[in-house]
XYZ file of C-alpha atoms in Angstrom:
639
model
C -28.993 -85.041 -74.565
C -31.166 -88.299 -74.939
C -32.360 -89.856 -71.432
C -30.295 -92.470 -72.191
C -27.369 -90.280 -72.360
C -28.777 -88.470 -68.697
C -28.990 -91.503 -67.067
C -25.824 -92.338 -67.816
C -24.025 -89.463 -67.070
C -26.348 -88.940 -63.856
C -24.944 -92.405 -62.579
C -21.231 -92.177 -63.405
C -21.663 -88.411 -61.317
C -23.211 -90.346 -58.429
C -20.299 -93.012 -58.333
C -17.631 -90.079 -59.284
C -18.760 -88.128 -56.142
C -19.015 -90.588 -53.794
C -15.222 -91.888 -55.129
C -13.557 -88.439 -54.685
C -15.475 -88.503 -50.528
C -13.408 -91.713 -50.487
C -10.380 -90.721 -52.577
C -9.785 -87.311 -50.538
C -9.600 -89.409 -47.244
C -6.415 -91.096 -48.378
C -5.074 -88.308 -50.980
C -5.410 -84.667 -51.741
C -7.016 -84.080 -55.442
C -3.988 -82.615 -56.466
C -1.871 -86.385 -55.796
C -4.402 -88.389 -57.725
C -2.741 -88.385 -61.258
C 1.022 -89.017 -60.120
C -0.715 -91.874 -57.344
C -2.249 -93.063 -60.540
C 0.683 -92.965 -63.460
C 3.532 -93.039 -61.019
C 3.427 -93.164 -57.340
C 6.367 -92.295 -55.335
C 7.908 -95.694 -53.903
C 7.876 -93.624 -50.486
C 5.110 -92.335 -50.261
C 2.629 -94.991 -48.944
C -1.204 -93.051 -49.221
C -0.303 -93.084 -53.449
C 1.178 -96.729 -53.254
C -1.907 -97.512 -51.480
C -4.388 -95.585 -53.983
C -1.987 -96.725 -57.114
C -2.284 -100.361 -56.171
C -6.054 -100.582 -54.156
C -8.087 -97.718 -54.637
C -8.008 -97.121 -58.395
C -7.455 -100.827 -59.462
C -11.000 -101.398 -57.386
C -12.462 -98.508 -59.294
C -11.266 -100.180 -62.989
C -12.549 -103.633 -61.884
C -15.897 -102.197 -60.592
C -16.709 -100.831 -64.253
C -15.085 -103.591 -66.711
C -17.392 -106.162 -64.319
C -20.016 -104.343 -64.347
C -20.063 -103.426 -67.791
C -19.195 -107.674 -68.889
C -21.839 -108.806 -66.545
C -24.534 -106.751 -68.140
C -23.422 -107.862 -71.588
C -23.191 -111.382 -70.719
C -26.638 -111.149 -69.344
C -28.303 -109.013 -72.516
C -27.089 -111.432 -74.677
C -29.077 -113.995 -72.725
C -31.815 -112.481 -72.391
C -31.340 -111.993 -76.313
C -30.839 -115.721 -76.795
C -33.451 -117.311 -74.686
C -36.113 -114.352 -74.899
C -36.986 -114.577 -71.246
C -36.159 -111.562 -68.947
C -35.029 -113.552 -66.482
C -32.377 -114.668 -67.761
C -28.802 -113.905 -66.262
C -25.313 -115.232 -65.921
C -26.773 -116.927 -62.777
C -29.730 -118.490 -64.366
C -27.131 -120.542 -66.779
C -25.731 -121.847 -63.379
C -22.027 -119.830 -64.214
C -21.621 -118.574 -60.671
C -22.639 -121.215 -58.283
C -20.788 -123.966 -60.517
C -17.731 -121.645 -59.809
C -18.309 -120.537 -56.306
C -18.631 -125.112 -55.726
C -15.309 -125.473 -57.635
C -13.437 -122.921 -55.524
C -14.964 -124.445 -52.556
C -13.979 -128.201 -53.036
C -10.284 -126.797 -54.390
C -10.193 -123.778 -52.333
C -8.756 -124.959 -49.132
C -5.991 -127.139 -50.596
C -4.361 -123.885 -50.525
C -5.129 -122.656 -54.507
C -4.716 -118.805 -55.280
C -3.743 -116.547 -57.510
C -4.133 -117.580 -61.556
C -4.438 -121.245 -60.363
C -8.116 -120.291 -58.482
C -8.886 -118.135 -61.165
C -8.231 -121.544 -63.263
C -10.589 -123.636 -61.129
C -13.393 -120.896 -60.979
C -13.359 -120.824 -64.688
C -13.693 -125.135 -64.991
C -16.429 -124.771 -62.315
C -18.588 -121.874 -64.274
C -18.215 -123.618 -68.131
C -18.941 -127.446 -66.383
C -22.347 -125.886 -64.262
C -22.969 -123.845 -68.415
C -22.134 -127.411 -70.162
C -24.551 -129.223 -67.787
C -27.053 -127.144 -68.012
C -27.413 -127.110 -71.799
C -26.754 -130.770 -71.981
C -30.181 -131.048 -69.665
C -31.965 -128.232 -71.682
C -30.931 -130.242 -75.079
C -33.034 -133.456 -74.163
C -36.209 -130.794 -74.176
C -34.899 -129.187 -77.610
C -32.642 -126.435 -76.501
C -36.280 -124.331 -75.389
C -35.966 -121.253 -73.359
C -37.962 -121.705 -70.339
C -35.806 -125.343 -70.200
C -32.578 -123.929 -70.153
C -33.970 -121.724 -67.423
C -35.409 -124.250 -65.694
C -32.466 -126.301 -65.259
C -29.686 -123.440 -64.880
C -31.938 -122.684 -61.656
C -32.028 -126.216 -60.365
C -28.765 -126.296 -60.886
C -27.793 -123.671 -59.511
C -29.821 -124.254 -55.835
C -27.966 -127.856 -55.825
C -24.598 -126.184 -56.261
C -24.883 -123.691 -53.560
C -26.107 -126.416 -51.275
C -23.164 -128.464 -51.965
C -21.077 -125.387 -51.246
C -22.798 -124.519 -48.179
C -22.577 -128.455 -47.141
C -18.429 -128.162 -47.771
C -18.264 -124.646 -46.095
C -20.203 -125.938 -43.020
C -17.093 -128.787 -42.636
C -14.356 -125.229 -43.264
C -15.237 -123.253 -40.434
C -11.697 -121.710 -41.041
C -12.003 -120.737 -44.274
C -15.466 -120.050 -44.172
C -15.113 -116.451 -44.452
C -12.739 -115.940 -47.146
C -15.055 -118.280 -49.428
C -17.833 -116.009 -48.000
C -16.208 -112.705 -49.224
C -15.809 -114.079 -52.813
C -18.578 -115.808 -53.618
C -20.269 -112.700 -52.545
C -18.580 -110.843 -55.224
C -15.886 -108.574 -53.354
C -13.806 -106.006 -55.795
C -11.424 -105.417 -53.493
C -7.652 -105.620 -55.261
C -3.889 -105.624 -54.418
C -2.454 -104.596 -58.296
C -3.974 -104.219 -61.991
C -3.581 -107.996 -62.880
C -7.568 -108.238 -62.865
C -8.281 -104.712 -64.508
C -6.388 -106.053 -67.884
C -7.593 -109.133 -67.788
C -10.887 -107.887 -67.531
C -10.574 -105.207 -69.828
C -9.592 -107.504 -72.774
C -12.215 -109.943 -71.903
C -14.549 -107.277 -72.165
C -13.432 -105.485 -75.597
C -13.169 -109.091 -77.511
C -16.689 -110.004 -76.192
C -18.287 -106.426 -77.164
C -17.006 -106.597 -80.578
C -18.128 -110.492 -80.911
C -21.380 -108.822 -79.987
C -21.210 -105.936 -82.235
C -20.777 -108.217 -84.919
C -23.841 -110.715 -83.688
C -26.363 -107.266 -83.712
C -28.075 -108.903 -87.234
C -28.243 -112.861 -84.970
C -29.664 -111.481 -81.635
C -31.886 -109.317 -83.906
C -33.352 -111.763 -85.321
C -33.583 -113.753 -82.454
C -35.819 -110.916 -80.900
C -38.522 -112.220 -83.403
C -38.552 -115.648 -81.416
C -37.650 -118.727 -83.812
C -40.937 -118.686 -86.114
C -39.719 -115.252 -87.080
C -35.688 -116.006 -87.357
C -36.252 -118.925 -89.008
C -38.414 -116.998 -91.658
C -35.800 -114.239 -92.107
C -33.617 -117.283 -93.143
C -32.278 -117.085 -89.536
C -31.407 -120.417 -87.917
C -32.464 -120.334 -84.207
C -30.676 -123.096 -82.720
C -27.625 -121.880 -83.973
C -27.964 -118.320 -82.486
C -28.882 -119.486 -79.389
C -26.052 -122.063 -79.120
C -24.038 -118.984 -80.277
C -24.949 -116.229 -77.938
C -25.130 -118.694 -74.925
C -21.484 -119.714 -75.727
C -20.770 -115.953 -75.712
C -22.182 -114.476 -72.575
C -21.638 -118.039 -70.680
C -17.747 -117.384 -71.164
C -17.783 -114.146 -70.754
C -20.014 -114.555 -67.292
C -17.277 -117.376 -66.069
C -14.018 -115.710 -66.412
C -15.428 -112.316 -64.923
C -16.738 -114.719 -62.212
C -13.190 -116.166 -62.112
C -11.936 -112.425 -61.351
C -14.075 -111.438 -58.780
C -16.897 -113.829 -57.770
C -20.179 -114.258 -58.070
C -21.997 -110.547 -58.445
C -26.001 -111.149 -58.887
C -28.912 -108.294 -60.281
C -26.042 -106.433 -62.414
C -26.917 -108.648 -65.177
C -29.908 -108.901 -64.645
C -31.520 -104.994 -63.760
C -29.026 -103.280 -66.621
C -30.640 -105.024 -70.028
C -33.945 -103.756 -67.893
C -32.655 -100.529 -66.914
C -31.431 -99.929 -70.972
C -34.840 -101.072 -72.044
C -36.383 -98.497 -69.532
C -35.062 -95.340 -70.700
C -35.286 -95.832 -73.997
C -32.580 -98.430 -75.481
C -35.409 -100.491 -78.262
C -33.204 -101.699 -80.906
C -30.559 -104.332 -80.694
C -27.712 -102.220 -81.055
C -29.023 -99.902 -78.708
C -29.148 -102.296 -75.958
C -25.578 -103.924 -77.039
C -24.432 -100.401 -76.756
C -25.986 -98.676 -73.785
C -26.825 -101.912 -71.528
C -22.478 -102.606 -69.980
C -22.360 -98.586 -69.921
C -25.184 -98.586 -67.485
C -23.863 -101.873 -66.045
C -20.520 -100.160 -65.452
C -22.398 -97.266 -63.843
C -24.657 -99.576 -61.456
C -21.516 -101.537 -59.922
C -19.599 -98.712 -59.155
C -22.049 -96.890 -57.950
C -22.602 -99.857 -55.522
C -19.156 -100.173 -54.971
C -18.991 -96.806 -53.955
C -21.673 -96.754 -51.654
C -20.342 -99.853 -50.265
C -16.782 -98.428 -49.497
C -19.061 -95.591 -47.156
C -20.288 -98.609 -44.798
C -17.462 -98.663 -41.775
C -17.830 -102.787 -42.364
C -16.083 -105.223 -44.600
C -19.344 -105.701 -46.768
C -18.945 -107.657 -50.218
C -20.116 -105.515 -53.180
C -21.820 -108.190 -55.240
C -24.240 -109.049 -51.813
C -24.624 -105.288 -51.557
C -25.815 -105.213 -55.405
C -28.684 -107.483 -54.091
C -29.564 -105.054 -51.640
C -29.320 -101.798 -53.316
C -30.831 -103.133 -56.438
C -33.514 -105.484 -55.727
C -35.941 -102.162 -55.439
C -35.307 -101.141 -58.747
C -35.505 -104.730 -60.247
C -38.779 -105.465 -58.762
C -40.131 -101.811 -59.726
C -38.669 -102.387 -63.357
C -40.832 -106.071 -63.007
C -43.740 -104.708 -62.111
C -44.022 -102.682 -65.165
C -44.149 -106.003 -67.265
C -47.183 -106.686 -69.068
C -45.931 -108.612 -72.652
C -45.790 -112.519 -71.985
C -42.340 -113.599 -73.099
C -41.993 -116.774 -71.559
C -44.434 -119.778 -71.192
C -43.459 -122.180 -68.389
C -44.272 -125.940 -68.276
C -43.764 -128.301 -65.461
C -40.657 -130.202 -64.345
C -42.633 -133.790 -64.731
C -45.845 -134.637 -65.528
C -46.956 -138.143 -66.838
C -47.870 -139.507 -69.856
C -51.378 -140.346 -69.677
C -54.033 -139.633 -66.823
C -53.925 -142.146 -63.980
C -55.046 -142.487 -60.598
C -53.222 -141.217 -57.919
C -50.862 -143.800 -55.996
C -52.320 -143.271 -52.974
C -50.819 -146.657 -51.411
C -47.095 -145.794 -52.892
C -47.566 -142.564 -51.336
C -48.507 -143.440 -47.924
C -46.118 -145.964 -47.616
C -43.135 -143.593 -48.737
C -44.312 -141.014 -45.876
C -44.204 -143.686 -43.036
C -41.270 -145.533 -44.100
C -39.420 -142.267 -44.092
C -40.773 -141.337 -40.765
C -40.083 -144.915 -39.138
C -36.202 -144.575 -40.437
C -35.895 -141.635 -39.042
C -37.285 -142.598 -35.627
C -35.622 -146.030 -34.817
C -32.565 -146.018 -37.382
C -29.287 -144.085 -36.404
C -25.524 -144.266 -36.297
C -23.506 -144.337 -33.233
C -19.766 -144.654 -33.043
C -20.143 -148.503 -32.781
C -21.921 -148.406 -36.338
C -25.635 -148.846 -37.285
C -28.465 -150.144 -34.998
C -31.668 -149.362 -34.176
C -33.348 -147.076 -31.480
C -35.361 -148.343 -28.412
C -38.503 -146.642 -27.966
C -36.833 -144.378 -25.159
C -34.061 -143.511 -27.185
C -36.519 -142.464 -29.886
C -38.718 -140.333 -27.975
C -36.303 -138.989 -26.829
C -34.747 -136.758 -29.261
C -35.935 -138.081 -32.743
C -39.346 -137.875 -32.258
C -39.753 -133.788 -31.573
C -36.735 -133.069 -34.635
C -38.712 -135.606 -37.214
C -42.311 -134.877 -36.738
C -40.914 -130.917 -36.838
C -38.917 -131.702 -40.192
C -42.446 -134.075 -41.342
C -44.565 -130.970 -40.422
C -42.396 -127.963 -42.048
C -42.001 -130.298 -44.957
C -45.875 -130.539 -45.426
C -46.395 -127.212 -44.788
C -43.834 -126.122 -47.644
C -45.400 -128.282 -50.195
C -49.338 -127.510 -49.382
C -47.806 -123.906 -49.881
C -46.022 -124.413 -53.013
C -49.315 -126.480 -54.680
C -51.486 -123.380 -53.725
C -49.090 -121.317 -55.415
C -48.700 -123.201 -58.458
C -52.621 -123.782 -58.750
C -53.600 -120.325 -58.231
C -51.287 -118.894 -60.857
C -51.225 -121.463 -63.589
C -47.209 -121.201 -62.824
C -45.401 -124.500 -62.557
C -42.518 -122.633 -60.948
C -44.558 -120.869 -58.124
C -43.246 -121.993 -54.884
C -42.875 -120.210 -51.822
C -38.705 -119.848 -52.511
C -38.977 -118.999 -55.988
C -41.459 -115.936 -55.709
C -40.117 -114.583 -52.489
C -42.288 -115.840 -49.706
C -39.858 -117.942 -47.601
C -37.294 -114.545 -47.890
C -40.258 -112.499 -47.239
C -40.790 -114.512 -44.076
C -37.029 -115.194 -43.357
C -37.130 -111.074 -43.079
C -39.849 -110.454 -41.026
C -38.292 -113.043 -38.403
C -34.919 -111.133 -38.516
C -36.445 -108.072 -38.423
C -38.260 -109.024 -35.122
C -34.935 -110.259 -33.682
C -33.232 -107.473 -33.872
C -36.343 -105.333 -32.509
C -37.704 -107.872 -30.018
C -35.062 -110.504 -29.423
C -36.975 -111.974 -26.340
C -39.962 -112.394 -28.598
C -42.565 -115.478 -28.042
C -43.305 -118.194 -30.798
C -46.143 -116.451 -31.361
C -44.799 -113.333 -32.244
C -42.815 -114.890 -34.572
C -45.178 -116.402 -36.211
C -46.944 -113.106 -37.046
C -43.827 -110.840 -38.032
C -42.819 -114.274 -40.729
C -46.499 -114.127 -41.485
C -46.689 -110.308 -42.467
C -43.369 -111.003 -44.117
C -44.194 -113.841 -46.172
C -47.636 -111.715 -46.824
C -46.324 -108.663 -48.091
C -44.030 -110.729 -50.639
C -46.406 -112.864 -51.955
C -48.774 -109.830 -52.513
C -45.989 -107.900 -54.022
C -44.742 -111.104 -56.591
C -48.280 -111.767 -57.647
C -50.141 -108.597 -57.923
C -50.400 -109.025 -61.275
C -51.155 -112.115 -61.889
C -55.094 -111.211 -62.200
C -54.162 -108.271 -64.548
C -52.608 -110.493 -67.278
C -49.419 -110.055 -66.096
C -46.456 -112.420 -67.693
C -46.017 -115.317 -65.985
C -42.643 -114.927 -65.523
C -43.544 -111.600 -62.917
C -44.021 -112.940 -60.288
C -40.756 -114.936 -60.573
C -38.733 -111.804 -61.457
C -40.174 -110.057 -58.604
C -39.469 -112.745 -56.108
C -35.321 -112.785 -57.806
C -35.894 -109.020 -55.909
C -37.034 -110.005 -52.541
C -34.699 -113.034 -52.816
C -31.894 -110.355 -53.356
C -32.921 -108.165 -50.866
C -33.025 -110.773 -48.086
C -29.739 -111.593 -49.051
C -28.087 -108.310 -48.890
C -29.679 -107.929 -46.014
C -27.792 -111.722 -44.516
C -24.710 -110.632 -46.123
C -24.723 -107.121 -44.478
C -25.709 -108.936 -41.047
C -23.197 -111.023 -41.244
C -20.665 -109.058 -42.112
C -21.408 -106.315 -39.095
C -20.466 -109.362 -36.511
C -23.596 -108.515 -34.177
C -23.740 -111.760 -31.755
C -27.551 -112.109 -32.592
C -26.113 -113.595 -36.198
C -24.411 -116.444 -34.411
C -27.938 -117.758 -33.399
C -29.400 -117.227 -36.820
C -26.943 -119.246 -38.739
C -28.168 -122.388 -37.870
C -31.552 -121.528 -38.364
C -30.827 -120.050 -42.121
C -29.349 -123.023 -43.091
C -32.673 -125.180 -42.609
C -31.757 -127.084 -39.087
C -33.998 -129.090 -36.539
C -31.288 -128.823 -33.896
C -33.659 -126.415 -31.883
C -36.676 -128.411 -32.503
C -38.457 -129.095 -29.479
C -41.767 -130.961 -28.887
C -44.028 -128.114 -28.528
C -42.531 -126.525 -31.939
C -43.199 -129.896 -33.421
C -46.699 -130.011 -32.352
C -46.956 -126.569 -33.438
C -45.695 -127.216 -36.929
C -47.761 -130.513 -37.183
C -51.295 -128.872 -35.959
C -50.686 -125.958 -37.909
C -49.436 -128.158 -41.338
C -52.591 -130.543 -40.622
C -54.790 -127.637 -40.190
C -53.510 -125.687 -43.192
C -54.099 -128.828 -45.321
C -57.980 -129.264 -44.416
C -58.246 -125.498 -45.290
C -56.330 -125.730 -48.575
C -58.603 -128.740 -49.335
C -61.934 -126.571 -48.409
C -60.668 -124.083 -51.346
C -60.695 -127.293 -54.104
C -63.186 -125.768 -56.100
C -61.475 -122.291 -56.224
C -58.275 -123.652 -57.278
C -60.029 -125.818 -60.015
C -61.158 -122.286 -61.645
C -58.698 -119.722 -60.388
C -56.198 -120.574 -63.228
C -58.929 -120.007 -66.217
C -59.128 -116.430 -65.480
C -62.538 -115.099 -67.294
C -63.781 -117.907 -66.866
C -63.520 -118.147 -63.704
C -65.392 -114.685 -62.821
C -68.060 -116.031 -65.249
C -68.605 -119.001 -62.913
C -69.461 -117.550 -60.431
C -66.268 -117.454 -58.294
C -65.130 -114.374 -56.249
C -61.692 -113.998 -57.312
C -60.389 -111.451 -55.737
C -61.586 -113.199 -52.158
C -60.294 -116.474 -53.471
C -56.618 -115.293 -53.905
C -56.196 -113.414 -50.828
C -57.545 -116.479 -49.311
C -55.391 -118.805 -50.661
C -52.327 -115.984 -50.188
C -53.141 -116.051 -46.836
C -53.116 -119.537 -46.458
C -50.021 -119.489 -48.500
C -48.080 -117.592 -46.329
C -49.132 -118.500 -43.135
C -47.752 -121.949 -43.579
C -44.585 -120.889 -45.340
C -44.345 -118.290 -42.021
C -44.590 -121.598 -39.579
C -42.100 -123.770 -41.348
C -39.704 -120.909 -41.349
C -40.095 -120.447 -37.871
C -39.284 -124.389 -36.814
C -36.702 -124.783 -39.723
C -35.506 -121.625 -41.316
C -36.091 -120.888 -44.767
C -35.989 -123.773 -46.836
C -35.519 -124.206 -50.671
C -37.404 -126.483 -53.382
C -39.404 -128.481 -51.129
C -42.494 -126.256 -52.665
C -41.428 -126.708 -55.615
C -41.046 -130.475 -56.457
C -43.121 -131.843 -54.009
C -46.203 -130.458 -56.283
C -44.817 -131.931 -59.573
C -43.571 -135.133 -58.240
C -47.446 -135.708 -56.595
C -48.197 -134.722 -60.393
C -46.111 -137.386 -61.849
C -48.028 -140.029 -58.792
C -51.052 -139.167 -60.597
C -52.007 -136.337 -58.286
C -53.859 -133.855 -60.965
C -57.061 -132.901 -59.122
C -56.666 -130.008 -56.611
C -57.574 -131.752 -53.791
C -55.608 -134.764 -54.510
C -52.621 -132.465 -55.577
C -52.885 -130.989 -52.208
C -52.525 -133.949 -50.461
C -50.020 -135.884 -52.188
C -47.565 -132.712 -52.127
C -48.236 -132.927 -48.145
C -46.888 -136.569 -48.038
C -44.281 -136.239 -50.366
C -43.007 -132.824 -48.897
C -43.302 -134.185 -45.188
C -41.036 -137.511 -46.492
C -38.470 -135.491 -48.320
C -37.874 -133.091 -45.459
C -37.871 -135.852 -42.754
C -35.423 -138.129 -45.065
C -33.488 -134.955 -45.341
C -33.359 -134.425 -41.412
C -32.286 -138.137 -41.069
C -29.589 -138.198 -43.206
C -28.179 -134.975 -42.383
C -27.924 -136.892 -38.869
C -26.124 -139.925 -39.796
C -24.340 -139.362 -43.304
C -21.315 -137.731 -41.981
C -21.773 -138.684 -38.730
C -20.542 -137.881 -36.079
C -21.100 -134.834 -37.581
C -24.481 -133.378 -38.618
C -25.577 -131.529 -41.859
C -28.403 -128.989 -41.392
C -31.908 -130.940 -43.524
C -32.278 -127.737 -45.527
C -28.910 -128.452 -46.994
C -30.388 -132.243 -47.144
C -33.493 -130.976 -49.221
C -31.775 -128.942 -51.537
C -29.252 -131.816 -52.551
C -32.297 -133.947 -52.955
C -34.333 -131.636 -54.662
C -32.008 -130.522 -56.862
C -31.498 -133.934 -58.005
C -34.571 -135.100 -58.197
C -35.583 -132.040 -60.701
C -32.203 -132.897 -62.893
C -33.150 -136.071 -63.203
C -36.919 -135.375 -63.889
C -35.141 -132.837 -66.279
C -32.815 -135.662 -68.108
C -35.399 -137.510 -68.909
């Protein structure tokens, strides 16, 4: 046997024993194939396993198995291993549909219906964005990303106002197999054998797509069209198995890897082997999940399980695939608009201080009234804002990597974890030793995403390595929150990106410790000036090595103290950076500082409006910053 075959066969062994542990609970061997074909009407163990158990079983491998196509094919199209029915923006456009429809009461084929609209509109709107930029790769990436974060915000923003249906939109969006009768298995199923033999017939396309457009369009190949083709493809396919059973992450993206891995080179090796081992993964997963006494979703579990083996698979990269420009950048060099700047930071913090809305409608604060509440939950959001962006410009100028932030390479998760880990160890545990388990946290993950970057890794490592972290930090919520420990009612709040437990001495923590890491990250100027040249940086005279841990250090530290005021917060580090790019900001040290102004604004705008948009009730500012952000990048992105 070939490994590819071994693999295979030593997965679907893993996932059959595990399923007979389960199956034998409810059934003896010997019932399984009447329960299956035809199950007594009285007996209610084979009702049970002819209308649950094996159903769950057929849906684990036909999603599986169309996830991993859908996300081949992308990876196919857009030649960028990062690419995934997520990255098109499939699953949070339908996880946002279901939540704005959801709790009118829609189920059955009707919420499969709305799913559906929600995945192809987020897949429509992203290529419409990518098409201004010429339909290139790392643009359709780009904006199925941005997308993406502003869609789960909105969702989290509606689910925050739907306390009662909270959970249900919870299980599915988290991707939960579970199943009352075989209406999803055929539906599935079909999906899955049209799109496979589309596929199959595409093998001479997608190969010549694997030769990047200069060599398809040589081969008498026309590029455009096979991307517009296989995008098409695997965006459909990724929305109605999304419409099934919710969003699933990694499965898409670790089984093209996994294929690759043992063996799987050719085109119609991968288009053969890559939804076998996709089948394999999610049941396998599924199965595992069914051992946990808790009502865990599958598809957070896949993040959980999987992220290892994704970031191990990652690390292995060495071929550059995928060049990355910025959001915005301007036309011509200018000088930085130092005055614009400055006045957008302290008109943001003077609306946030003296402007509010009461029950009698708008008015303005007296200084008392300011002080105060305002000033300690504004100067916090000012501070973790600044902090967040000084992070994400190190990041960005150290690498060369105009998507480096601390969210997208797995520093804020890496922090989020250590703090989580520390509450559950040490729940009495001081600010200070907070600070230090999000430090190590956010350490250990920026380490991890960029530990090749001096090694002429890909760019797009340290990116696919943080997707793992990201994953794992979200099994790990998922699996938190599923167990109902009272500890998770506390960190809620804080996940969501909130100021409600702001106090003053956590605001003048966040503001010394922003302020401070600022005047450091402006004493490393120079570095950062030569860090992204590589050779020639070394041949200048610059210790590199000391230079990166330096500026990882730095990095993480300040990611670590706006988690611990905020909560983990979301592309703040990433636009602040290029909008102070598009002010003019292009020096390091003038980067630096204009992402501190602009990041401190957007996060205390966000904090403000949170307070008074939907008042009397309050939205959390991470929420805030996402919907922000996420606009402000699809607009950059439009143009």
């Amino acid at each position: 046997m070939t490994p590819r075959s071994l693999f295979a066969a030593a997965l679907f062994a893993a996932a059959a024993a595990l399923f007979a542990v389960s199956a034998t609970r409810l059934l003896p061997p010997a019932e399984w194939l009447s329960a299956l074909l035809a199950p007594p009407p009285s007996d209610v163990s084979a009702m049970i396993a002819h209308y649950t158990l094996f159903p769950r079983v057929a849906v684990a491998l036909a999603a599986g198995a169309a996830l991993a196509l859908s996300g081949l094919i992308l990876q196919i199209a857009l030649d960028n291993p990062l690419a995934e029915p997520s990255t098109t923006g499939v699953s949070a456009g339908a996880v946002l549909a279901l939540a704005l429809f959801g709790p009118a009461g829609l189920g059955g084929a009707s919420q499969s219906l709305v799913a559906l609209a929600g995945g192809l509109t987020a897949v429509g709107f992203t290529l419409a964005l990518a098409s201004r930029g010429g339909m290139k790769p790392a643009t359709i990436v780009i904006a199925g990303l941005v997308l993406s974060f502003a869609a789960s915000a909105a969702t989290t923003l509606i689910a925050l106002f739907n306390h009662e249906w909270m959970r249900s939109l919870f299980l599915w969006s988290s991707g939960s197999l579970r199943q009352n009768d075989w209406s999803a298995t055929s539906n599935l199923v079909a999906l899955l054998a049209v799109s496979w033999l589309a596929a199959a017939g595409l093998v001479r396309a997608f190969t010549l797509a694997a030769l990047r457009d200069a060599g398809a369009a040589a081969l008498g190949g026309d590029p455009k069209t096979i991307r517009l083709t296989g995008l098409a493809l695997a965006a459909g396919l990724a929305a109605l198995t999304t419409a099934e059973v919710g969003a699933i992450a990694f499965v898409g993206l670790a089984a093209p890897h996994l294929a690759r891995a043992v063996g799987a080179r050719t085109v119609g090796a991968r288009l053969l082997w890559t939804p076998i081992y996709g089948a394999g993964l999610l049941w396998l997963t599924d199965e595992m999940v069914k051992l946990i006494p808790l009502d865990l979703p599958t598809g957070a579990a896949t993040g959980l399980l999987g992220a290892p083996l994704l970031m191990a698979l990652a690390a292995r990269m060495r071929r550059p695939s995928l060049t990355l420009a910025p959001l915005s950048a301007p036309p011509r060099r200018r000088r930085p608009q130092w005055g614009a700047l400055l006045v957008a930071a302290l008109a943001a913090l003077a609306v946030a201080l003296v402007v509010e809305r009461t029950a009698d409608g708008w008015t303005l604060a007296t200084l008392d009234q300011a002080f105060d509440y305002r000033v300690p939950r504004s100067l916090a959001a000012f501070g973790a804002g600044m902090a967040v962006a000084v992070a994400g410009a190190l990041l960005q100028r150290m690498t060369g990597n105009a998507m480096a932030s601390p969210d997208m390479i797995g520093v804020s998760a890496g922090a989020a974890l250590g703090f989580l880990a520390l509450l559950y160890v040490a729940p009495m545990a001081g600010a200070g030793a907070q600070l230090v388990a999000g430090g190590l946290g956010a350490g250990v993950a920026a380490v991890w995403a960029l530990k090749g970057v001096g090694r002429g890794a890909p760019p797009e490592q340290p990116l696919l390595l943080g997707v793992g972290v990201a994953s794992a930090f979200t099994g790990v919520v998922s699996f938190l929150l599923a167990s109902g420990d009272p500890r998770m009612a506390l960190a809620v709040t804080w996940l969501s990106g909130s100021t409600y437990q702001a106090d003053a001495s956590r605001a003048l923590v966040i503001i010394v410790v922003a302020a401070g890491g600022l005047a450091a990250a402006l004493a490393l100027a120079r570095p950062l000036q030569l860090l992204p040249l590589g050779s020639v940086a070394r041949s200048s005279g610059l210790r590199v090595g000391q230079a990166q841990a330096l500026t990882l250090a730095l990095s993480s530290v300040l990611t670590a103290a706006a988690t611990l005021v905020i909560g983990p917060l979301s592309f703040v580090g990433l636009i602040a950076p290029h909008a102070a790019r598009s002010a003019g900001c292009r020096s390091p040290a003038s980067l630096l500082a204009g992402s501190a102004l602009i990041g401190g604004a957007l996060l205390a705008a966000a904090d403000w409006i949170g307070r008074v948009a939907l008042f009397p009730y309050e939205v959390p500012a991470g929420v805030i910053a996402m919907l922000l952000g996420g606009a402000a990048a699809l607009v950059a992105l439009s143009r």
